[in-house]
mmCIF file of C-alpha atoms in Angstrom:
data_model
loop_
_atom_site.group_PDB
_atom_site.id
_atom_site.type_symbol
_atom_site.label_atom_id
_atom_site.label_comp_id
_atom_site.label_asym_id
_atom_site.label_seq_id
_atom_site.Cartn_x
_atom_site.Cartn_y
_atom_site.Cartn_z
ATOM 1 C CA MET A 368 -25.267 61.391 -24.566
ATOM 2 C CA ASP A 369 -26.565 64.944 -24.301
ATOM 3 C CA ARG A 370 -28.699 66.440 -21.541
ATOM 4 C CA LEU A 371 -30.400 69.757 -20.921
ATOM 5 C CA THR A 372 -30.340 70.967 -17.344
ATOM 6 C CA SER A 373 -33.583 70.342 -15.496
ATOM 7 C CA GLN A 374 -33.502 73.894 -14.168
ATOM 8 C CA ASN A 375 -32.552 75.775 -17.337
ATOM 9 C CA SER A 376 -33.424 74.672 -20.874
ATOM 10 C CA SER A 377 -30.929 77.178 -22.297
ATOM 11 C CA ILE A 378 -27.995 75.026 -21.144
ATOM 12 C CA LEU A 379 -26.941 71.743 -22.724
ATOM 13 C CA TYR A 380 -24.277 69.336 -21.474
ATOM 14 C CA ALA A 381 -22.635 66.694 -23.677
ATOM 15 C CA VAL A 382 -19.776 64.225 -23.421
ATOM 16 C CA ASN A 383 -17.154 63.435 -26.046
ATOM 17 C CA GLU A 384 -16.781 59.637 -26.262
ATOM 18 C CA ILE A 385 -13.086 59.714 -27.142
ATOM 19 C CA SER A 386 -9.944 57.881 -26.025
ATOM 20 C CA PRO A 387 -7.794 57.757 -24.021
ATOM 21 C CA VAL A 388 -9.507 60.550 -22.042
ATOM 22 C CA GLY A 389 -12.914 62.009 -22.777
ATOM 23 C CA ASN A 390 -14.438 65.427 -22.241
ATOM 24 C CA LEU A 391 -17.532 67.038 -20.765
ATOM 25 C CA GLN A 392 -18.775 70.170 -22.521
ATOM 26 C CA SER A 393 -21.328 72.895 -21.856
ATOM 27 C CA PHE A 394 -23.279 74.756 -24.532
ATOM 28 C CA SER A 395 -25.625 77.700 -24.431
ATOM 29 C CA VAL A 396 -28.898 77.317 -26.349
ATOM 30 C CA ALA A 397 -30.407 80.451 -27.886
ATOM 31 C CA ASP A 398 -32.716 80.804 -30.893
ATOM 32 C CA GLY A 399 -31.981 77.229 -31.940
ATOM 33 C CA ILE A 400 -28.219 77.819 -31.996
ATOM 34 C CA LEU A 401 -25.706 75.924 -29.839
ATOM 35 C CA THR A 402 -22.612 77.764 -28.666
ATOM 36 C CA LEU A 403 -19.751 75.914 -26.977
ATOM 37 C CA VAL A 404 -18.864 77.550 -23.670
ATOM 38 C CA ASP A 405 -16.602 75.269 -21.636
ATOM 39 C CA THR A 406 -14.783 71.930 -21.850
ATOM 40 C CA VAL A 407 -13.315 69.837 -19.034
ATOM 41 C CA THR A 408 -11.834 66.338 -18.882
ATOM 42 C CA THR A 409 -13.890 63.492 -17.404
ATOM 43 C CA GLY A 410 -10.681 61.804 -16.243
ATOM 44 C CA GLY A 411 -11.422 58.531 -18.005
ATOM 45 C CA ASN A 412 -11.811 56.696 -21.278
ATOM 46 C CA GLY A 413 -14.798 57.069 -23.607
ATOM 47 C CA PRO A 414 -17.550 58.721 -21.542
ATOM 48 C CA THR A 415 -20.980 57.768 -22.893
ATOM 49 C CA PHE A 416 -23.396 59.550 -20.566
ATOM 50 C CA THR A 417 -23.881 62.838 -18.753
ATOM 51 C CA ASN A 418 -26.579 64.173 -16.483
ATOM 52 C CA PRO A 419 -26.846 67.374 -14.405
ATOM 53 C CA LEU A 420 -27.506 66.934 -10.692
ATOM 54 C CA SER A 421 -29.757 69.096 -8.548
ATOM 55 C CA THR A 422 -26.690 69.992 -6.451
ATOM 56 C CA GLY A 423 -24.872 71.643 -9.356
ATOM 57 C CA GLU A 424 -22.567 68.845 -10.499
ATOM 58 C CA VAL A 425 -22.605 67.275 -13.948
ATOM 59 C CA SER A 426 -21.763 63.603 -14.393
ATOM 60 C CA GLY A 427 -19.373 61.986 -16.846
ATOM 61 C CA MET A 428 -19.634 58.189 -17.041
ATOM 62 C CA ASN A 429 -16.354 56.763 -18.366
ATOM 63 C CA PHE A 430 -17.454 53.568 -20.112
ATOM 64 C CA GLY A 431 -13.893 52.524 -20.893
ATOM 65 C CA SER A 432 -12.557 53.051 -17.363
ATOM 66 C CA PRO A 433 -13.512 51.781 -13.886
ATOM 67 C CA ASN A 434 -14.382 55.303 -12.775
ATOM 68 C CA CYS A 435 -16.571 58.348 -13.314
ATOM 69 C CA SER A 436 -16.596 62.066 -12.582
ATOM 70 C CA LEU A 437 -19.249 64.297 -11.060
ATOM 71 C CA ILE A 438 -17.870 67.675 -11.942
ATOM 72 C CA ALA A 439 -18.873 70.761 -10.001
ATOM 73 C CA THR A 440 -19.962 73.881 -11.846
ATOM 74 C CA VAL A 441 -18.939 77.363 -10.813
ATOM 75 C CA PRO A 442 -21.378 78.780 -8.220
ATOM 76 C CA ASP A 443 -24.131 80.784 -9.954
ATOM 77 C CA ASP A 444 -22.565 79.941 -13.331
ATOM 78 C CA PRO A 445 -23.661 76.466 -14.527
ATOM 79 C CA LEU A 446 -22.047 77.013 -17.930
ATOM 80 C CA HIS A 447 -18.532 76.822 -16.467
ATOM 81 C CA PHE A 448 -16.858 73.880 -14.734
ATOM 82 C CA GLU A 449 -14.587 73.737 -11.745
ATOM 83 C CA ARG A 450 -11.229 72.044 -12.419
ATOM 84 C CA ASP A 451 -10.650 70.236 -9.117
ATOM 85 C CA SER A 452 -13.459 67.650 -8.919
ATOM 86 C CA PRO A 453 -11.858 64.276 -8.073
ATOM 87 C CA ILE A 454 -12.478 61.083 -10.037
ATOM 88 C CA VAL A 455 -14.618 58.419 -8.363
ATOM 89 C CA ALA A 456 -12.928 55.009 -8.655
ATOM 90 C CA PHE A 457 -15.099 51.913 -8.328
ATOM 91 C CA PRO A 458 -13.955 49.251 -5.832
ATOM 92 C CA ILE A 459 -13.383 46.362 -8.228
ATOM 93 C CA PRO A 460 -10.563 43.812 -8.282
ATOM 94 C CA GLU A 461 -7.590 44.899 -10.359
ATOM 95 C CA GLY A 462 -8.148 43.992 -13.986
ATOM 96 C CA ALA A 463 -11.817 43.125 -13.492
ATOM 97 C CA PRO A 464 -14.270 44.549 -16.059
ATOM 98 C CA SER A 465 -16.036 47.793 -15.272
ATOM 99 C CA ASN A 466 -18.111 49.820 -17.712
ATOM 100 C CA PRO A 467 -20.189 52.535 -16.006
ATOM 101 C CA HIS A 468 -22.922 53.487 -18.437
ATOM 102 C CA MET A 469 -25.332 55.916 -16.771
ATOM 103 C CA SER A 470 -26.009 58.059 -13.706
ATOM 104 C CA LEU A 471 -29.343 58.669 -11.985
ATOM 105 C CA GLU A 472 -29.871 60.947 -8.988
ATOM 106 C CA PHE A 473 -32.333 59.638 -6.401
ATOM 107 C CA ASN A 474 -32.941 60.560 -2.752
ATOM 108 C CA GLY A 475 -29.540 62.149 -2.202
ATOM 109 C CA GLU A 476 -27.615 59.388 -3.967
ATOM 110 C CA VAL A 477 -26.323 58.860 -7.484
ATOM 111 C CA PHE A 478 -26.963 55.377 -8.903
ATOM 112 C CA VAL A 479 -24.475 54.154 -11.529
ATOM 113 C CA PRO A 480 -25.159 50.911 -13.466
ATOM 114 C CA ASP A 481 -21.875 49.160 -14.275
ATOM 115 C CA LEU A 482 -22.435 47.039 -17.382
ATOM 116 C CA GLY A 483 -19.119 45.214 -17.104
ATOM 117 C CA GLY A 484 -19.031 44.854 -13.332
ATOM 118 C CA ASP A 485 -22.650 43.700 -12.881
ATOM 119 C CA LYS A 486 -23.176 46.257 -10.115
ATOM 120 C CA ILE A 487 -25.238 49.334 -9.527
ATOM 121 C CA TRP A 488 -22.965 51.596 -7.517
ATOM 122 C CA ARG A 489 -24.459 53.982 -4.952
ATOM 123 C CA LEU A 490 -22.566 57.263 -4.730
ATOM 124 C CA VAL A 491 -22.927 60.046 -2.182
ATOM 125 C CA ASN A 492 -21.398 63.492 -1.853
ATOM 126 C CA THR A 493 -18.654 63.788 0.775
ATOM 127 C CA GLY A 494 -19.564 67.351 1.720
ATOM 128 C CA THR A 495 -17.613 69.246 -0.923
ATOM 129 C CA PRO A 496 -19.046 70.180 -4.349
ATOM 130 C CA GLY A 497 -17.818 67.689 -6.950
ATOM 131 C CA SER A 498 -16.494 65.208 -4.372
ATOM 132 C CA PHE A 499 -18.280 61.839 -4.251
ATOM 133 C CA GLU A 500 -17.578 58.358 -2.970
ATOM 134 C CA VAL A 501 -19.081 54.886 -3.286
ATOM 135 C CA GLN A 502 -21.148 54.077 -0.199
ATOM 136 C CA GLY A 503 -22.679 50.806 -1.344
ATOM 137 C CA GLN A 504 -23.884 48.761 -4.287
ATOM 138 C CA ILE A 505 -26.720 46.632 -5.585
ATOM 139 C CA ASP A 506 -25.385 43.351 -6.941
ATOM 140 C CA ILE A 507 -26.664 42.150 -10.299
ATOM 141 C CA ASP A 508 -26.674 38.543 -11.565
ATOM 142 C CA ALA A 509 -23.355 37.734 -13.212
ATOM 143 C CA GLY A 510 -23.419 38.212 -16.961
ATOM 144 C CA ALA A 511 -26.600 40.314 -17.063
ATOM 145 C CA GLY A 512 -24.878 43.580 -17.953
ATOM 146 C CA PRO A 513 -26.966 46.380 -16.381
ATOM 147 C CA ARG A 514 -26.932 49.215 -18.913
ATOM 148 C CA HIS A 515 -29.592 51.797 -18.020
ATOM 149 C CA ILE A 516 -31.969 52.272 -15.117
ATOM 150 C CA ALA A 517 -35.100 54.150 -14.095
ATOM 151 C CA ILE A 518 -36.814 54.509 -10.726
ATOM 152 C CA HIS A 519 -40.500 54.850 -9.941
ATOM 153 C CA ASP A 520 -42.254 54.499 -6.590
ATOM 154 C CA ASN A 521 -38.980 53.358 -4.969
ATOM 155 C CA ILE A 522 -38.722 50.464 -7.425
ATOM 156 C CA LEU A 523 -35.559 50.162 -9.496
ATOM 157 C CA PHE A 524 -36.110 49.103 -13.104
ATOM 158 C CA THR A 525 -33.008 47.937 -14.963
ATOM 159 C CA VAL A 526 -32.503 47.053 -18.608
ATOM 160 C CA HIS A 527 -29.691 44.511 -19.037
ATOM 161 C CA GLU A 528 -27.749 44.589 -22.276
ATOM 162 C CA LYS A 529 -26.154 41.126 -22.259
ATOM 163 C CA THR A 530 -29.352 39.195 -21.487
ATOM 164 C CA SER A 531 -31.854 41.649 -23.035
ATOM 165 C CA THR A 532 -33.956 41.548 -19.890
ATOM 166 C CA LEU A 533 -35.919 44.013 -17.794
ATOM 167 C CA THR A 534 -35.967 43.603 -14.014
ATOM 168 C CA ALA A 535 -37.775 45.276 -11.130
ATOM 169 C CA GLN A 536 -36.634 45.338 -7.496
ATOM 170 C CA GLN A 537 -37.097 47.345 -4.320
ATOM 171 C CA ILE A 538 -34.290 49.723 -3.345
ATOM 172 C CA PRO A 539 -32.666 48.897 0.010
ATOM 173 C CA ALA A 540 -32.069 51.709 2.480
ATOM 174 C CA ALA A 541 -28.632 53.314 2.206
ATOM 175 C CA PRO A 542 -25.817 52.989 2.940
ATOM 176 C CA ASN A 543 -25.254 49.273 2.445
ATOM 177 C CA GLY A 544 -24.540 46.578 -0.070
ATOM 178 C CA THR A 545 -27.848 44.774 0.389
ATOM 179 C CA THR A 546 -29.646 43.456 -2.675
ATOM 180 C CA PHE A 547 -33.342 42.594 -2.446
ATOM 181 C CA PRO A 548 -34.790 39.678 -4.470
ATOM 182 C CA LEU A 549 -36.203 40.595 -7.854
ATOM 183 C CA LEU A 550 -39.888 41.409 -8.079
ATOM 184 C CA ALA A 551 -39.980 40.634 -11.794
ATOM 185 C CA ASN A 552 -37.560 39.545 -14.522
ATOM 186 C CA VAL A 553 -38.660 39.287 -18.169
ATOM 187 C CA SER A 554 -37.149 39.170 -21.610
ATOM 188 C CA VAL A 555 -37.672 42.202 -23.846
ATOM 189 C CA ILE A 556 -36.881 40.330 -27.086
ATOM 190 C CA PRO A 557 -39.851 40.248 -29.500
ATOM 191 C CA ASP A 558 -41.455 36.924 -30.365
ATOM 192 C CA GLY A 559 -40.818 35.678 -33.872
ATOM 193 C CA ALA A 560 -37.467 37.404 -34.387
ATOM 194 C CA PRO A 561 -35.785 36.102 -37.573
ATOM 195 C CA ALA A 562 -33.081 33.464 -37.247
ATOM 196 C CA GLY A 563 -29.647 35.016 -36.998
ATOM 197 C CA THR A 564 -30.725 38.016 -34.944
ATOM 198 C CA SER A 565 -28.947 38.767 -31.683
ATOM 199 C CA PHE A 566 -30.227 41.335 -29.239
ATOM 200 C CA ALA A 567 -28.613 43.749 -26.806
ATOM 201 C CA ALA A 568 -31.235 45.900 -25.052
ATOM 202 C CA ALA A 569 -30.223 49.532 -24.711
ATOM 203 C CA GLU A 570 -32.560 52.235 -23.394
ATOM 204 C CA ILE A 571 -35.304 52.455 -20.776
ATOM 205 C CA LEU A 572 -37.804 55.263 -20.204
ATOM 206 C CA ILE A 573 -40.649 55.527 -17.689
ATOM 207 C CA SER A 574 -43.416 58.000 -18.404
ATOM 208 C CA ALA A 575 -44.611 60.372 -15.688
ATOM 209 C CA PRO A 576 -48.326 59.904 -14.870
ATOM 210 C CA THR A 577 -50.533 62.711 -16.193
ATOM 211 C CA GLU A 578 -54.225 63.191 -16.920
ATOM 212 C CA ARG A 579 -53.660 62.209 -20.542
ATOM 213 C CA PHE A 580 -51.332 59.319 -19.683
ATOM 214 C CA PRO A 581 -52.415 58.164 -16.202
ATOM 215 C CA SER A 582 -50.248 55.026 -15.934
ATOM 216 C CA PRO A 583 -46.442 55.135 -15.640
ATOM 217 C CA LEU A 584 -45.419 52.908 -18.545
ATOM 218 C CA ILE A 585 -41.994 51.498 -19.335
ATOM 219 C CA TYR A 586 -40.448 51.805 -22.807
ATOM 220 C CA VAL A 587 -37.413 49.650 -23.679
ATOM 221 C CA SER A 588 -35.452 49.692 -26.928
ATOM 222 C CA ASN A 589 -34.452 46.401 -28.486
ATOM 223 C CA ARG A 590 -31.200 46.487 -30.435
ATOM 224 C CA ASN A 591 -30.468 43.761 -32.961
ATOM 225 C CA ILE A 592 -26.702 43.439 -33.367
ATOM 226 C CA GLY A 593 -26.835 40.098 -35.188
ATOM 227 C CA GLU A 594 -25.970 39.263 -38.788
ATOM 228 C CA THR A 595 -29.624 39.012 -39.847
ATOM 229 C CA ILE A 596 -31.451 42.322 -40.222
ATOM 230 C CA ASP A 597 -35.177 42.426 -39.628
ATOM 231 C CA PRO A 598 -36.684 44.548 -42.434
ATOM 232 C CA ASN A 599 -39.251 45.899 -39.983
ATOM 233 C CA GLY A 600 -36.478 47.297 -37.812
ATOM 234 C CA ASP A 601 -35.926 46.905 -34.107
ATOM 235 C CA THR A 602 -38.840 47.211 -31.721
ATOM 236 C CA ILE A 603 -39.727 49.384 -28.772
ATOM 237 C CA ALA A 604 -41.216 47.153 -26.083
ATOM 238 C CA ILE A 605 -43.881 48.694 -23.826
ATOM 239 C CA PHE A 606 -44.419 47.272 -20.335
ATOM 240 C CA GLU A 607 -46.584 48.025 -17.335
ATOM 241 C CA PHE A 608 -45.542 47.058 -13.820
ATOM 242 C CA ILE A 609 -48.356 45.437 -11.875
ATOM 243 C CA ASN A 610 -47.620 45.983 -8.186
ATOM 244 C CA GLY A 611 -48.653 43.117 -5.963
ATOM 245 C CA THR A 612 -49.714 45.350 -3.077
ATOM 246 C CA SER A 613 -50.780 48.579 -4.756
ATOM 247 C CA SER A 614 -50.677 50.042 -8.237
ATOM 248 C CA ALA A 615 -47.589 52.154 -8.916
ATOM 249 C CA SER A 616 -49.795 54.984 -10.140
ATOM 250 C CA GLY A 617 -53.145 54.185 -8.554
ATOM 251 C CA ASN A 618 -54.539 54.048 -12.096
ATOM 252 C CA SER A 619 -53.476 50.655 -13.447
ATOM 253 C CA THR A 620 -56.808 49.388 -14.742
ATOM 254 C CA SER A 621 -55.774 47.270 -17.729
ATOM 255 C CA PRO A 622 -56.504 43.532 -17.273
ATOM 256 C CA VAL A 623 -53.761 40.953 -17.532
ATOM 257 C CA CYS A 624 -54.158 39.871 -21.104
ATOM 258 C CA LYS A 625 -53.677 36.166 -21.899
ATOM 259 C CA ARG A 626 -52.117 37.013 -25.260
ATOM 260 C CA ASN A 627 -49.580 39.326 -23.643
ATOM 261 C CA ASN A 628 -48.801 36.738 -20.983
ATOM 262 C CA ARG A 629 -47.911 34.217 -23.673
ATOM 263 C CA ARG A 630 -45.601 36.730 -25.319
ATOM 264 C CA MET A 631 -43.913 37.734 -22.082
ATOM 265 C CA GLN A 632 -40.865 35.489 -21.793
ATOM 266 C CA LYS A 633 -39.897 34.738 -18.216
ATOM 267 C CA VAL A 634 -36.171 34.383 -17.667
ATOM 268 C CA ARG A 635 -35.665 31.207 -15.664
ATOM 269 C CA ARG A 636 -31.890 31.102 -15.295
ATOM 270 C CA PHE A 637 -32.028 33.637 -12.436
ATOM 271 C CA GLU A 638 -33.943 33.376 -9.176
ATOM 272 C CA THR A 639 -36.771 35.868 -8.766
ATOM 273 C CA ALA A 640 -39.024 36.575 -5.838
ATOM 274 C CA LYS A 641 -42.258 38.550 -6.005
ATOM 275 C CA ARG A 642 -45.461 39.068 -4.126
ATOM 276 C CA GLU A 643 -48.781 37.699 -5.266
ATOM 277 C CA GLY A 644 -49.888 39.316 -8.525
ATOM 278 C CA GLU A 645 -46.644 41.215 -9.117
ATOM 279 C CA ALA A 646 -45.483 41.227 -12.726
ATOM 280 C CA LEU A 647 -44.086 43.134 -15.646
ATOM 281 C CA GLN A 648 -46.817 42.940 -18.247
ATOM 282 C CA LEU A 649 -45.891 43.295 -21.908
ATOM 283 C CA LEU A 650 -48.358 45.608 -23.653
ATOM 284 C CA ALA A 651 -46.835 45.889 -27.123
ATOM 285 C CA GLN A 652 -43.793 45.402 -29.342
ATOM 286 C CA ILE A 653 -43.711 48.283 -31.833
ATOM 287 C CA PRO A 654 -41.564 47.848 -34.998
ATOM 288 C CA THR A 655 -39.731 51.099 -35.730
ATOM 289 C CA GLY A 656 -37.883 50.668 -39.029
ATOM 290 C CA LEU A 657 -34.732 51.646 -37.109
ATOM 291 C CA GLN A 658 -31.645 49.459 -36.871
ATOM 292 C CA GLN A 659 -29.889 49.317 -33.487
ATOM 293 C CA ILE A 660 -31.801 51.768 -31.290
ATOM 294 C CA ARG A 661 -29.312 53.007 -28.711
ATOM 295 C CA GLY A 662 -31.126 56.143 -27.637
ATOM 296 C CA MET A 663 -34.726 57.282 -27.079
ATOM 297 C CA MET A 664 -36.255 60.271 -25.342
ATOM 298 C CA LEU A 665 -39.701 61.198 -24.062
ATOM 299 C CA GLY A 666 -40.973 64.737 -24.418
ATOM 300 C CA ASN A 667 -41.578 67.043 -21.464
ATOM 301 C CA VAL A 668 -44.716 67.005 -19.335
ATOM 302 C CA ALA A 669 -44.578 70.775 -18.798
ATOM 303 C CA ASP A 670 -45.146 71.627 -22.465
ATOM 304 C CA ARG A 671 -47.209 68.499 -23.208
ATOM 305 C CA SER A 672 -44.587 67.123 -25.583
ATOM 306 C CA ASP A 673 -44.626 63.931 -23.478
ATOM 307 C CA GLU A 674 -47.084 62.765 -26.146
ATOM 308 C CA PHE A 675 -44.020 61.959 -28.268
ATOM 309 C CA ILE A 676 -41.014 59.637 -28.209
ATOM 310 C CA MET A 677 -37.923 60.217 -30.330
ATOM 311 C CA ALA A 678 -35.743 57.261 -31.315
ATOM 312 C CA GLY A 679 -32.692 56.951 -33.516
ATOM 313 C CA ALA A 680 -30.864 54.249 -35.452
ATOM 314 C CA ASN A 681 -27.216 53.670 -34.710
ATOM 315 C CA THR A 682 -26.783 52.169 -38.188
ATOM 316 C CA GLU A 683 -29.695 52.516 -40.652
ATOM 317 C CA GLY A 684 -33.156 54.035 -40.550
ATOM 318 C CA GLY A 685 -32.427 57.584 -39.463
ATOM 319 C CA VAL A 686 -34.511 59.239 -36.745
ATOM 320 C CA ALA A 687 -38.201 58.608 -36.060
ATOM 321 C CA MET A 688 -40.805 60.393 -33.964
ATOM 322 C CA PHE A 689 -43.693 58.414 -32.498
ATOM 323 C CA ARG A 690 -46.923 59.573 -30.894
ATOM 324 C CA ARG A 691 -48.082 57.741 -27.772
ATOM 325 C CA VAL A 692 -51.648 56.533 -28.252
ATOM 326 C CA ASP A 693 -54.134 54.473 -26.223
ATOM 327 C CA GLY A 694 -52.911 56.064 -23.011
ATOM 328 C CA GLY A 695 -49.302 55.368 -24.020
ATOM 329 C CA ARG A 696 -49.892 51.643 -24.541
ATOM 330 C CA SER A 697 -49.048 51.851 -28.221
ATOM 331 C CA LEU A 698 -47.108 54.076 -30.617
ATOM 332 C CA GLU A 699 -47.814 55.444 -34.074
ATOM 333 C CA LEU A 700 -45.223 56.872 -36.447
ATOM 334 C CA VAL A 701 -45.490 60.627 -36.946
ATOM 335 C CA ALA A 702 -42.354 61.492 -38.904
ATOM 336 C CA ARG A 703 -39.077 60.003 -40.080
ATOM 337 C CA ASN A 704 -35.848 61.601 -41.318
ATOM 338 C CA GLU A 705 -33.412 59.169 -42.914
ATOM 339 C CA ASP A 706 -30.875 61.897 -43.643
ATOM 340 C CA LEU A 707 -30.028 62.013 -39.932
ATOM 341 C CA GLN A 708 -27.909 58.922 -39.388
ATOM 342 C CA ASN A 709 -26.176 57.445 -36.319
ATOM 343 C CA ARG A 710 -28.035 59.550 -33.745
ATOM 344 C CA THR A 711 -27.870 58.120 -30.231
ATOM 345 C CA SER A 712 -29.271 60.848 -27.972
ATOM 346 C CA PHE A 713 -32.025 63.462 -28.081
ATOM 347 C CA VAL A 714 -33.271 66.441 -26.124
ATOM 348 C CA PHE A 715 -36.592 68.275 -26.286
ATOM 349 C CA LEU A 716 -36.125 72.053 -26.202
#
């Protein structure tokens, strides 16, 4: 997973998903050319995700190890890494599964969904650059497999790989291990999927409200890993969160559509609690022609490229660009390149 820094679009960070120990790398970006600058170990097996923090560290999520790194960069030189940032070990029983898959900075914490451990760890800096510790967790229903997360209006949205579900819940105050009841819990699997398909949801994006796209909408990638291939490809599911007390954006004006309600599959094996009128409303399931969508990316608000979503096939279908239409409630294909295979992450320069 590659990421540009939020402060400087001329710097790109990427992880090498290799065993037994992976790497974090920095690249300079100039005139469309990437130049490798620095490489440092992540201290664990098969890192799959990296993200720069506002405090100068860069994360490395070791999917194959019960740990992660948040590696400090050299002061005033974000292209070079310090070599003494300690590994953060997750407090799990010895031998228990742990597969950290993402990091997300929020309100002075770093949230880490652990797909194998069914936790979302809450990390905090100990006072030294690159030094973090676990200060709490949000427990997830056993077997759900939290893969990726997004936060809007203090609500945590989680896409779960093993159950192909999308959940919404309030974030408890830190530091603690409290877990609030779910506000909503729905399946992201499209209706009418061919027999023999098996889904493992992968990516989640939430759009920032703008004049062109006033509602913060949720985009989730379905990933069919079954023996039967749908010729239409996997879908991108589009949801809107209907807040029971106030709209998340103040602009949610779309009515609850009976057709969408029928398509929205409630997951009944887990307990959910929500206020009156609270729901995740399915707006659309968009076939993409892509097989196994692991990665998607929204464009940037600053340069108005947030009109577009890039998505890639992990197996067949190449890379596709979609334009958000109808206020973001639907997508239309703009371009496709089938020569680019097995792409799992994207950045907008």
